[in-house]
Tab-separated table of C-alpha atoms in Angstrom:
chain	number	residue	atom	x	y	z
A	1	MET	CA	281.896	101.682	99.477
A	2	THR	CA	278.153	101.025	99.284
A	3	SER	CA	276.067	102.655	102.014
A	4	ARG	CA	274.051	100.237	104.124
A	5	PRO	CA	270.847	100.674	106.171
A	6	ASP	CA	272.270	98.496	108.983
A	7	LEU	CA	275.247	100.807	109.553
A	8	TYR	CA	274.890	104.143	111.334
A	9	VAL	CA	276.561	107.530	111.062
A	10	SER	CA	276.296	110.561	113.326
A	11	THR	CA	274.432	113.673	112.250
A	12	ARG	CA	277.545	115.615	113.284
A	13	GLY	CA	279.972	113.514	111.268
A	14	GLN	CA	282.704	113.003	113.843
A	15	ALA	CA	281.901	109.553	115.264
A	16	PRO	CA	282.861	106.081	114.028
A	17	VAL	CA	280.326	104.120	112.015
A	18	ALA	CA	278.228	101.867	114.282
A	19	ASP	CA	276.104	98.790	113.736
A	20	PHE	CA	272.543	98.507	115.039
A	21	ALA	CA	273.494	96.965	118.395
A	22	GLN	CA	276.083	99.682	119.016
A	23	ALA	CA	273.641	102.444	118.108
A	24	LEU	CA	270.976	100.861	120.327
A	25	LEU	CA	273.213	100.442	123.353
A	26	ARG	CA	274.974	103.795	122.989
A	27	GLY	CA	271.902	105.921	122.204
A	28	MET	CA	273.664	109.148	121.308
A	29	ALA	CA	276.777	109.238	119.138
A	30	PRO	CA	280.016	110.110	120.995
A	31	ASP	CA	280.343	113.394	119.066
A	32	GLY	CA	277.011	114.602	120.469
A	33	GLY	CA	275.072	113.822	117.310
A	34	LEU	CA	272.247	111.385	116.636
A	35	TYR	CA	272.646	108.121	114.763
A	36	MET	CA	271.135	107.788	111.304
A	37	PRO	CA	271.253	104.832	108.911
A	38	GLN	CA	273.830	105.263	106.158
A	39	ALA	CA	271.061	104.642	103.611
A	40	TRP	CA	267.310	104.174	103.594
A	41	PRO	CA	266.119	100.656	102.751
A	42	THR	CA	263.379	100.332	100.161
A	43	LEU	CA	260.003	98.868	101.039
A	44	ALA	CA	258.762	96.061	98.828
A	45	PRO	CA	256.255	97.278	96.204
A	46	ASP	CA	253.443	95.453	97.996
A	47	ALA	CA	254.485	96.430	101.536
A	48	ALA	CA	251.277	98.407	102.070
A	49	ARG	CA	248.915	95.944	100.419
A	50	PRO	CA	245.625	95.344	102.276
A	51	GLY	CA	245.324	92.478	104.721
A	52	ARG	CA	248.856	92.420	106.084
A	53	THR	CA	249.348	91.820	109.798
A	54	TYR	CA	251.341	94.091	112.065
A	55	VAL	CA	253.783	91.247	112.692
A	56	GLU	CA	254.503	90.872	108.971
A	57	ILE	CA	254.876	94.597	108.438
A	58	ALA	CA	257.122	95.216	111.439
A	59	ALA	CA	259.452	92.360	110.480
A	60	GLU	CA	259.767	93.606	106.912
A	61	VAL	CA	260.320	97.229	107.929
A	62	LEU	CA	262.863	96.622	110.694
A	63	THR	CA	264.971	93.727	109.377
A	64	PRO	CA	267.091	95.887	107.018
A	65	PHE	CA	268.033	98.243	109.881
A	66	ILE	CA	269.372	95.403	112.040
A	67	GLY	CA	271.290	93.211	109.618
A	68	ASP	CA	273.326	90.608	111.499
A	69	ALA	CA	273.970	92.811	114.575
A	70	LEU	CA	271.625	90.747	116.794
A	71	PRO	CA	271.147	87.004	117.242
A	72	LYS	CA	268.902	85.239	114.761
A	73	GLY	CA	265.295	85.346	115.906
A	74	ALA	CA	265.747	88.348	118.218
A	75	LEU	CA	263.577	90.651	116.107
A	76	ASP	CA	260.807	88.081	115.665
A	77	ALA	CA	260.721	87.477	119.425
A	78	ALA	CA	260.596	91.225	120.079
A	79	ILE	CA	257.680	91.712	117.690
A	80	ARG	CA	255.761	88.816	119.229
A	81	ARG	CA	256.224	90.330	122.689
A	82	LEU	CA	255.059	93.705	121.397
A	83	VAL	CA	251.891	92.401	119.776
A	84	ALA	CA	251.021	90.252	122.806
A	85	GLY	CA	250.885	93.390	124.944
A	86	PHE	CA	248.300	95.152	122.786
A	87	GLY	CA	244.572	94.885	123.313
A	88	HIS	CA	243.427	95.269	119.701
A	89	PRO	CA	243.874	92.615	116.988
A	90	ALA	CA	245.043	95.239	114.481
A	91	VAL	CA	247.494	96.633	117.094
A	92	THR	CA	247.135	100.138	115.564
A	93	PRO	CA	243.611	100.330	114.096
A	94	LEU	CA	242.710	103.055	111.599
A	95	ILE	CA	239.239	104.576	112.109
A	96	GLU	CA	237.437	106.761	109.563
A	97	VAL	CA	235.601	109.423	111.594
A	98	GLU	CA	234.200	111.297	108.639
A	99	ASP	CA	234.615	111.218	104.866
A	100	GLY	CA	238.352	111.176	104.145
A	101	LEU	CA	239.430	111.917	107.726
A	102	TYR	CA	240.971	109.090	109.725
A	103	VAL	CA	242.295	108.598	113.236
A	104	LEU	CA	245.176	106.161	113.750
A	105	GLU	CA	244.774	104.718	117.257
A	106	LEU	CA	248.172	104.101	118.838
A	107	PHE	CA	247.085	103.685	122.457
A	108	HIS	CA	246.118	100.028	122.859
A	109	GLY	CA	249.341	99.000	124.626
A	110	PRO	CA	250.496	98.510	128.236
A	111	THR	CA	250.536	102.219	129.166
A	112	ALA	CA	247.807	103.428	126.764
A	113	ALA	CA	250.149	105.609	124.703
A	114	PHE	CA	251.986	105.343	121.386
A	115	LYS	CA	255.377	105.124	123.076
A	116	ASP	CA	254.625	101.483	123.914
A	117	LEU	CA	255.004	100.502	120.275
A	118	ALA	CA	258.696	101.334	120.122
A	119	MET	CA	259.607	100.926	123.784
A	120	GLN	CA	258.532	97.288	124.001
A	121	LEU	CA	260.622	96.530	120.926
A	122	ALA	CA	263.624	98.436	122.251
A	123	ALA	CA	263.500	96.544	125.542
A	124	SER	CA	263.507	93.142	123.851
A	125	LEU	CA	266.232	94.091	121.391
A	126	ALA	CA	268.416	95.546	124.148
A	127	ASP	CA	268.033	92.295	126.117
A	128	ALA	CA	269.179	90.350	123.074
A	129	ALA	CA	272.201	92.590	122.514
A	130	LEU	CA	273.275	92.440	126.166
A	131	ALA	CA	272.879	88.664	126.316
A	132	VAL	CA	275.511	88.419	123.596
A	133	SER	CA	277.945	90.914	125.121
A	134	GLY	CA	277.404	89.952	128.768
A	135	GLU	CA	277.365	93.650	129.666
A	136	ARG	CA	275.141	95.737	131.898
A	137	LEU	CA	273.360	98.878	130.735
A	138	THR	CA	272.152	102.043	132.452
A	139	LEU	CA	269.382	103.697	130.464
A	140	LEU	CA	268.546	107.380	130.865
A	141	THR	CA	265.385	108.977	129.601
A	142	ALA	CA	263.794	112.393	129.812
A	143	THR	CA	260.027	112.395	129.619
A	144	SER	CA	257.142	114.781	129.336
A	145	GLY	CA	254.984	111.889	130.503
A	146	ASP	CA	254.401	109.044	128.079
A	147	THR	CA	257.999	108.027	127.307
A	148	GLY	CA	258.823	107.487	130.970
A	149	ALA	CA	255.696	105.451	131.620
A	150	ALA	CA	256.354	103.267	128.590
A	151	ALA	CA	260.009	102.823	129.565
A	152	VAL	CA	259.137	101.754	133.108
A	153	ALA	CA	256.569	99.269	131.791
A	154	ALA	CA	259.081	97.845	129.309
A	155	PHE	CA	262.256	97.703	131.424
A	156	ALA	CA	261.098	97.211	135.047
A	157	GLY	CA	262.693	94.103	136.489
A	158	ALA	CA	265.214	93.676	133.652
A	159	GLU	CA	268.224	91.752	134.941
A	160	ARG	CA	270.969	93.565	133.024
A	161	ILE	CA	269.417	97.030	132.743
A	162	ARG	CA	269.038	99.951	135.150
A	163	LEU	CA	266.547	102.644	134.149
A	164	VAL	CA	266.700	106.294	135.220
A	165	VAL	CA	263.661	108.426	134.299
A	166	LEU	CA	263.688	112.236	134.601
A	167	HIS	CA	260.322	113.987	134.477
A	168	PRO	CA	259.436	117.644	135.158
A	169	LEU	CA	257.958	117.969	138.644
A	170	ASP	CA	254.210	118.757	138.545
A	171	ARG	CA	254.260	119.003	134.734
A	172	VAL	CA	252.966	115.566	133.814
A	173	SER	CA	249.441	114.304	134.321
A	174	PRO	CA	248.706	112.396	137.548
A	175	VAL	CA	248.150	109.199	135.553
A	176	GLN	CA	251.436	109.598	133.691
A	177	ARG	CA	253.269	110.193	136.971
A	178	LYS	CA	251.714	107.178	138.694
A	179	GLN	CA	252.541	104.918	135.765
A	180	MET	CA	256.195	105.770	136.451
A	181	THR	CA	256.296	106.014	140.216
A	182	THR	CA	254.077	103.144	141.405
A	183	VAL	CA	256.201	100.415	139.815
A	184	ALA	CA	258.219	98.905	142.666
A	185	ALA	CA	261.233	97.705	140.695
A	186	ASP	CA	264.723	98.004	142.171
A	187	ASN	CA	266.233	98.663	138.752
A	188	VAL	CA	264.171	101.850	138.243
A	189	LEU	CA	264.982	105.347	139.560
A	190	ASN	CA	262.430	108.112	139.079
A	191	LEU	CA	263.823	111.653	139.272
A	192	ALA	CA	261.355	114.555	139.455
A	193	VAL	CA	263.162	117.651	138.208
A	194	ARG	CA	262.254	121.142	139.402
A	195	GLY	CA	262.003	122.467	135.842
A	196	ASP	CA	260.495	121.668	132.451
A	197	PHE	CA	260.988	118.871	129.936
A	198	ASP	CA	263.794	120.699	128.178
A	199	ASP	CA	265.685	120.777	131.494
A	200	CYS	CA	265.213	117.003	131.758
A	201	GLN	CA	266.411	116.479	128.208
A	202	ARG	CA	269.421	118.734	128.780
A	203	LEU	CA	270.358	116.736	131.890
A	204	VAL	CA	270.102	113.415	130.055
A	205	LYS	CA	272.438	114.654	127.328
A	206	ALA	CA	274.887	115.896	129.964
A	207	LEU	CA	274.780	112.577	131.831
A	208	LEU	CA	275.403	110.664	128.619
A	209	GLY	CA	278.653	112.594	128.324
A	210	GLU	CA	279.857	111.560	131.804
A	211	GLU	CA	282.383	108.860	130.985
A	212	ASP	CA	282.852	107.878	134.652
A	213	LEU	CA	279.264	106.586	134.720
A	214	ARG	CA	280.341	103.984	132.151
A	215	ALA	CA	282.477	102.335	134.818
A	216	HIS	CA	279.276	100.584	135.901
A	217	GLY	CA	278.485	99.366	132.356
A	218	ARG	CA	277.163	100.811	129.154
A	219	LEU	CA	275.244	104.091	129.227
A	220	SER	CA	272.459	104.911	126.793
A	221	SER	CA	269.083	106.592	126.366
A	222	VAL	CA	265.650	105.389	125.373
A	223	ASN	CA	264.357	108.764	124.318
A	224	SER	CA	263.697	109.013	120.608
A	225	ILE	CA	267.287	110.233	120.290
A	226	ASN	CA	267.906	106.463	120.266
A	227	TRP	CA	267.553	105.239	116.688
A	228	ALA	CA	266.004	101.925	117.769
A	229	ARG	CA	263.197	103.804	119.500
A	230	LEU	CA	262.484	105.850	116.422
A	231	ALA	CA	262.749	102.902	114.017
A	232	GLY	CA	260.156	101.049	116.079
A	233	GLN	CA	257.613	103.729	115.167
A	234	ILE	CA	257.985	103.320	111.400
A	235	PRO	CA	255.858	100.140	111.098
A	236	TYR	CA	252.606	101.734	112.183
A	237	TYR	CA	252.726	104.162	109.267
A	238	VAL	CA	253.025	101.236	106.875
A	239	SER	CA	250.255	99.402	108.736
A	240	ALA	CA	247.993	102.437	108.375
A	241	ALA	CA	248.780	102.638	104.653
A	242	SER	CA	247.840	98.955	104.371
A	243	GLN	CA	244.514	99.687	106.073
A	244	LEU	CA	244.014	102.499	103.552
A	245	GLY	CA	244.439	100.021	100.726
A	246	GLY	CA	247.814	101.493	99.777
A	247	ARG	CA	246.445	104.988	99.120
A	248	ALA	CA	248.727	107.956	99.740
A	249	ALA	CA	247.689	110.085	102.727
A	250	THR	CA	248.552	113.361	104.369
A	251	TRP	CA	249.856	112.456	107.822
A	252	VAL	CA	249.157	114.840	110.713
A	253	VAL	CA	251.318	114.171	113.746
A	254	PRO	CA	250.963	115.813	117.197
A	255	THR	CA	254.545	116.743	117.871
A	256	GLY	CA	256.724	117.198	120.945
A	257	ASN	CA	260.231	115.851	120.433
A	258	PHE	CA	259.526	115.279	116.703
A	259	GLY	CA	260.429	111.569	116.832
A	260	ASP	CA	256.951	110.397	115.824
A	261	ALA	CA	256.876	112.763	112.857
A	262	PHE	CA	260.389	111.890	111.757
A	263	ALA	CA	259.495	108.196	111.839
A	264	GLY	CA	256.822	108.970	109.257
A	265	ILE	CA	259.295	110.928	107.141
A	266	ALA	CA	261.669	107.952	107.367
A	267	ALA	CA	258.855	105.681	106.192
A	268	ALA	CA	258.312	107.993	103.214
A	269	LYS	CA	262.029	107.795	102.375
A	270	MET	CA	261.549	104.028	102.280
A	271	GLY	CA	258.539	104.255	99.970
A	272	LEU	CA	255.481	104.876	102.177
A	273	PRO	CA	252.635	106.373	100.105
A	274	ALA	CA	252.476	109.966	101.373
A	275	ASN	CA	251.082	113.289	100.192
A	276	GLY	CA	252.932	115.128	102.943
A	277	PHE	CA	253.493	115.484	106.671
A	278	VAL	CA	252.097	118.080	109.037
A	279	ALA	CA	253.679	118.574	112.461
A	280	ALA	CA	250.956	119.852	114.788
A	281	VAL	CA	252.393	121.583	117.854
A	282	ASN	CA	250.799	123.340	120.807
A	283	ALA	CA	251.802	126.714	122.258
A	284	ASN	CA	255.342	125.349	122.596
A	285	ASP	CA	255.987	126.155	118.982
A	286	ALA	CA	259.772	126.173	118.496
A	287	LEU	CA	259.459	123.708	115.636
A	288	ALA	CA	256.716	125.679	113.889
A	289	ARG	CA	258.667	128.911	114.233
A	290	ALA	CA	261.742	127.229	112.786
A	291	ILE	CA	259.855	125.840	109.772
A	292	ASN	CA	257.683	128.899	109.187
A	293	ASP	CA	260.032	131.742	110.134
A	294	GLY	CA	263.510	130.264	109.722
A	295	LEU	CA	264.605	130.893	113.311
A	296	TYR	CA	265.150	127.957	115.614
A	297	GLU	CA	264.980	129.548	119.036
A	298	ARG	CA	264.597	128.176	122.546
A	299	ARG	CA	261.977	129.725	124.806
A	300	ASN	CA	260.760	128.620	128.206
A	301	ALA	CA	258.198	125.863	127.841
A	302	VAL	CA	254.674	126.788	128.883
A	303	GLU	CA	252.251	124.359	130.476
A	304	THR	CA	249.389	123.150	128.295
A	305	GLY	CA	246.766	120.439	128.394
A	306	SER	CA	248.776	118.458	125.832
A	307	VAL	CA	251.630	118.079	128.320
A	308	SER	CA	253.589	115.503	126.330
A	309	MET	CA	254.156	118.166	123.672
A	310	ASP	CA	255.474	120.854	126.022
A	311	VAL	CA	258.877	120.842	124.328
A	312	GLN	CA	260.857	123.835	123.072
A	313	ALA	CA	264.018	122.039	121.898
A	314	PRO	CA	262.866	118.952	119.977
A	315	SER	CA	265.841	116.597	119.658
A	316	ASN	CA	264.775	114.961	116.415
A	317	PHE	CA	264.802	118.270	114.589
A	318	GLU	CA	268.517	117.516	114.238
A	319	ARG	CA	267.746	114.412	112.180
A	320	LEU	CA	265.447	116.454	109.962
A	321	VAL	CA	268.106	119.112	109.409
A	322	PHE	CA	270.676	116.432	108.576
A	323	GLU	CA	268.375	114.814	106.021
A	324	ALA	CA	267.122	118.079	104.505
A	325	SER	CA	270.663	119.436	104.148
A	326	GLY	CA	271.613	116.523	101.947
A	327	ARG	CA	273.212	114.754	104.933
A	328	ASP	CA	275.658	117.587	105.404
A	329	ALA	CA	277.127	116.820	108.828
A	330	THR	CA	279.205	120.001	108.896
A	331	ALA	CA	276.153	122.198	108.317
A	332	THR	CA	274.098	120.206	110.828
A	333	ARG	CA	276.798	120.469	113.475
A	334	ALA	CA	277.015	124.236	112.933
A	335	VAL	CA	273.271	124.717	113.441
A	336	PHE	CA	273.086	122.752	116.677
A	337	GLU	CA	276.334	123.938	118.176
A	338	THR	CA	275.120	127.497	117.595
A	339	PHE	CA	271.753	126.615	119.122
A	340	ALA	CA	273.422	125.039	122.173
A	341	ARG	CA	275.686	128.052	122.638
A	342	GLU	CA	273.285	130.901	121.904
A	343	GLY	CA	269.808	129.410	122.321
A	344	ARG	CA	268.952	130.258	118.727
A	345	ALA	CA	270.108	129.500	115.200
A	346	ARG	CA	269.100	131.150	111.941
A	347	LEU	CA	268.407	128.681	109.118
A	348	ASP	CA	269.700	129.693	105.699
A	349	ASP	CA	267.289	129.966	102.761
A	350	ASP	CA	268.355	126.761	101.014
A	351	LEU	CA	268.050	124.702	104.181
A	352	LEU	CA	264.715	126.282	105.030
A	353	ALA	CA	263.298	125.454	101.590
A	354	ALA	CA	264.494	121.857	101.969
A	355	LEU	CA	262.916	121.576	105.430
A	356	ARG	CA	259.596	122.875	104.113
A	357	ALA	CA	259.693	120.261	101.376
A	358	GLU	CA	259.785	117.585	104.091
A	359	VAL	CA	257.163	118.880	106.523
A	360	THR	CA	254.813	121.755	107.277
A	361	ALA	CA	254.066	122.875	110.827
A	362	VAL	CA	250.937	124.253	112.489
A	363	SER	CA	250.535	125.616	116.011
A	364	VAL	CA	247.245	124.920	117.801
A	365	ASP	CA	246.373	126.954	120.883
A	366	GLU	CA	244.529	125.839	124.021
A	367	ALA	CA	241.198	127.281	122.899
A	368	ASP	CA	241.306	125.308	119.646
A	369	THR	CA	242.425	122.189	121.500
A	370	LYS	CA	239.427	122.382	123.822
A	371	ALA	CA	237.100	123.199	120.914
A	372	GLU	CA	238.320	120.106	119.059
A	373	ILE	CA	237.689	117.851	122.071
A	374	ALA	CA	234.139	119.231	122.243
A	375	ARG	CA	233.634	118.895	118.476
A	376	ALA	CA	234.865	115.283	118.353
A	377	HIS	CA	232.441	114.366	121.115
A	378	ALA	CA	229.523	116.217	119.550
A	379	ASP	CA	230.109	115.067	115.959
A	380	TRP	CA	231.372	111.513	116.454
A	381	SER	CA	230.512	110.654	120.090
A	382	ARG	CA	234.254	110.190	120.454
A	383	ILE	CA	236.380	111.322	123.417
A	384	VAL	CA	239.945	112.207	122.433
A	385	CYS	CA	243.010	113.184	124.422
A	386	PRO	CA	244.355	116.756	124.113
A	387	HIS	CA	247.288	115.631	121.922
A	388	THR	CA	244.929	113.934	119.494
A	389	ALA	CA	242.795	117.076	119.553
A	390	VAL	CA	245.800	119.147	118.460
A	391	ALA	CA	246.295	116.810	115.504
A	392	LEU	CA	242.603	116.817	114.589
A	393	SER	CA	242.431	120.611	114.728
A	394	ALA	CA	245.294	120.796	112.235
A	395	ALA	CA	243.850	117.966	110.126
A	396	ARG	CA	240.506	119.712	109.645
A	397	ARG	CA	242.314	122.536	107.832
A	398	ILE	CA	243.596	120.234	105.083
A	399	ASP	CA	241.884	119.792	101.718
A	400	ARG	CA	240.850	116.149	101.430
A	401	SER	CA	240.258	116.253	97.693
A	402	ASN	CA	243.868	115.174	97.176
A	403	GLY	CA	243.475	112.053	99.287
A	404	PRO	CA	242.786	110.896	102.833
A	405	VAL	CA	244.058	112.740	105.887
A	406	VAL	CA	245.286	110.676	108.844
A	407	ALA	CA	245.602	112.200	112.317
A	408	LEU	CA	247.672	110.210	114.785
A	409	SER	CA	245.933	109.541	118.117
A	410	THR	CA	248.775	109.124	120.553
A	411	ALA	CA	247.151	108.438	123.938
A	412	HIS	CA	243.951	107.237	125.546
A	413	PRO	CA	241.914	110.191	126.874
A	414	SER	CA	241.719	108.748	130.389
A	415	LYS	CA	245.432	109.542	130.812
A	416	PHE	CA	244.355	113.198	130.805
A	417	GLY	CA	240.989	112.873	132.476
A	418	ALA	CA	241.034	116.179	134.353
A	419	PHE	CA	241.665	118.228	131.208
A	420	VAL	CA	239.083	116.330	129.179
A	421	SER	CA	236.436	116.510	131.902
A	422	GLY	CA	237.060	120.243	132.155
A	423	VAL	CA	235.884	120.495	128.553
A	424	LEU	CA	233.145	117.871	128.408
A	425	GLY	CA	231.995	117.732	132.019
A	426	ILE	CA	232.473	113.965	132.056
A	427	GLU	CA	235.458	111.787	132.922
A	428	PRO	CA	236.673	109.428	130.192
A	429	GLU	CA	236.190	105.792	131.151
A	430	PRO	CA	239.644	104.582	132.227
A	431	VAL	CA	241.185	101.625	130.464
A	432	PRO	CA	242.098	98.698	132.764
A	433	VAL	CA	245.829	99.554	132.858
A	434	ILE	CA	244.930	102.957	134.299
A	435	ARG	CA	242.170	101.719	136.597
A	436	ARG	CA	244.656	99.376	138.259
A	437	LEU	CA	246.884	102.286	139.375
A	438	GLY	CA	244.489	103.164	142.187
A	439	ASP	CA	246.188	104.606	145.272
A	440	GLN	CA	249.389	102.612	145.109
A	441	PRO	CA	252.406	104.170	146.877
A	442	GLU	CA	254.751	106.236	144.733
A	443	ARG	CA	258.549	106.343	144.671
A	444	MET	CA	260.472	109.311	143.268
A	445	THR	CA	263.371	111.596	144.149
A	446	VAL	CA	263.005	115.351	143.651
A	447	ILE	CA	266.111	117.161	142.365
A	448	ASP	CA	267.114	120.624	141.198
A	449	PRO	CA	267.633	121.059	137.426
A	450	THR	CA	271.437	121.016	137.715
A	451	GLU	CA	273.941	118.597	136.242
A	452	ALA	CA	275.518	118.136	139.684
A	453	ALA	CA	272.212	117.112	141.300
A	454	ALA	CA	271.398	114.672	138.499
A	455	LEU	CA	274.898	113.206	138.523
A	456	ASP	CA	274.834	112.677	142.290
A	457	ALA	CA	271.488	110.872	142.089
A	458	VAL	CA	272.559	108.598	139.250
A	459	ARG	CA	275.928	107.811	140.873
A	460	ALA	CA	274.191	106.800	144.110
A	461	PHE	CA	271.756	104.627	142.171
A	462	SER	CA	274.509	102.951	140.152
A	463	ALA	CA	276.816	102.293	143.124
């Protein structure tokens, strides 16, 4: 039987094949794995030609993944809604800051962060799928800041969807927190967890396994464990390649949960011009240690200025292992079951070589992050957020004689004003969506990082 890009298999190989709507509304496969398309579609030869609009690119990239799983016109409507919410005509403009070094701005959306690009799409597509089935959906998401804000902006007020957001208490920026907690929507529950992001992510995965919660409707996640979320990030790589005139680039991605980076790798599988991918991490370097040393090991997350990257168990590493292993579900399952049980997993030499062929990884410390913020301001009169600074620090180390280097800029600096002003002595000018937050009242429930506490809160919300 021919493999199809609009049918989905689990990375752990023990779940039924799903279509796009099923993968979207379920989020995580029932065997604990992550959904992946059976096959990668191929981009048209001129997909990255200059002059293409984001609407054209997104439709071409995403159509093969959906097939006939959603009503006709659902994708086009979702893309129109997405583009309407962005404040730049290019949606994701590419800026050359010095010879051969580019910044891809992904922060012109409703919450001033790159998560808007996929979250707005996911919200529209979920609406379309639920309208057909007549079902209700409870969405769970763990966030280190930007995912939760984007989810609240996208799903607040949705008629058929409840949204539960778990963020680590006191470990997101004040702006990120307010973007989640000041939205007075009855279908949104904000849970502040006494722990770190990995605790939040662990709780979401545990809740997704609670079958009794499905008595109130479907249960899913809008973290990048959801394939629809990740697929929605592929178009901006193709858009950037179009703005480069189709030239191959080295893509440097500030990395937390590895979804953004894997979206680029997926684009390359489809034919994106690419000279390679660099995952730039902060002091929370589990991914870099896995790629560079061959040991995938969980440590306690440490707080950094690039808070959205304070992740020590990046979920999308599982997709990378699945792809690099030749889509060996048995091998993938062994790695992540060992990791779940022991907190560490040794990667064999063949797998490690295959992983390194897909991506390299660089860790950037706080001193270099601050130095890069200062350098960007001094050299280009440009204020960047700490996540962008991590990417730029890694990007500067790359030889540009082989082609352009593109660093992804994932958030507007005013979302992290205190950290930036601590370096530059000036506050970044807030964008209007942040200025409007003001002193609005906040709504959140503080819980302990236990499955019982999370389950009780979600049951009460769903009752």
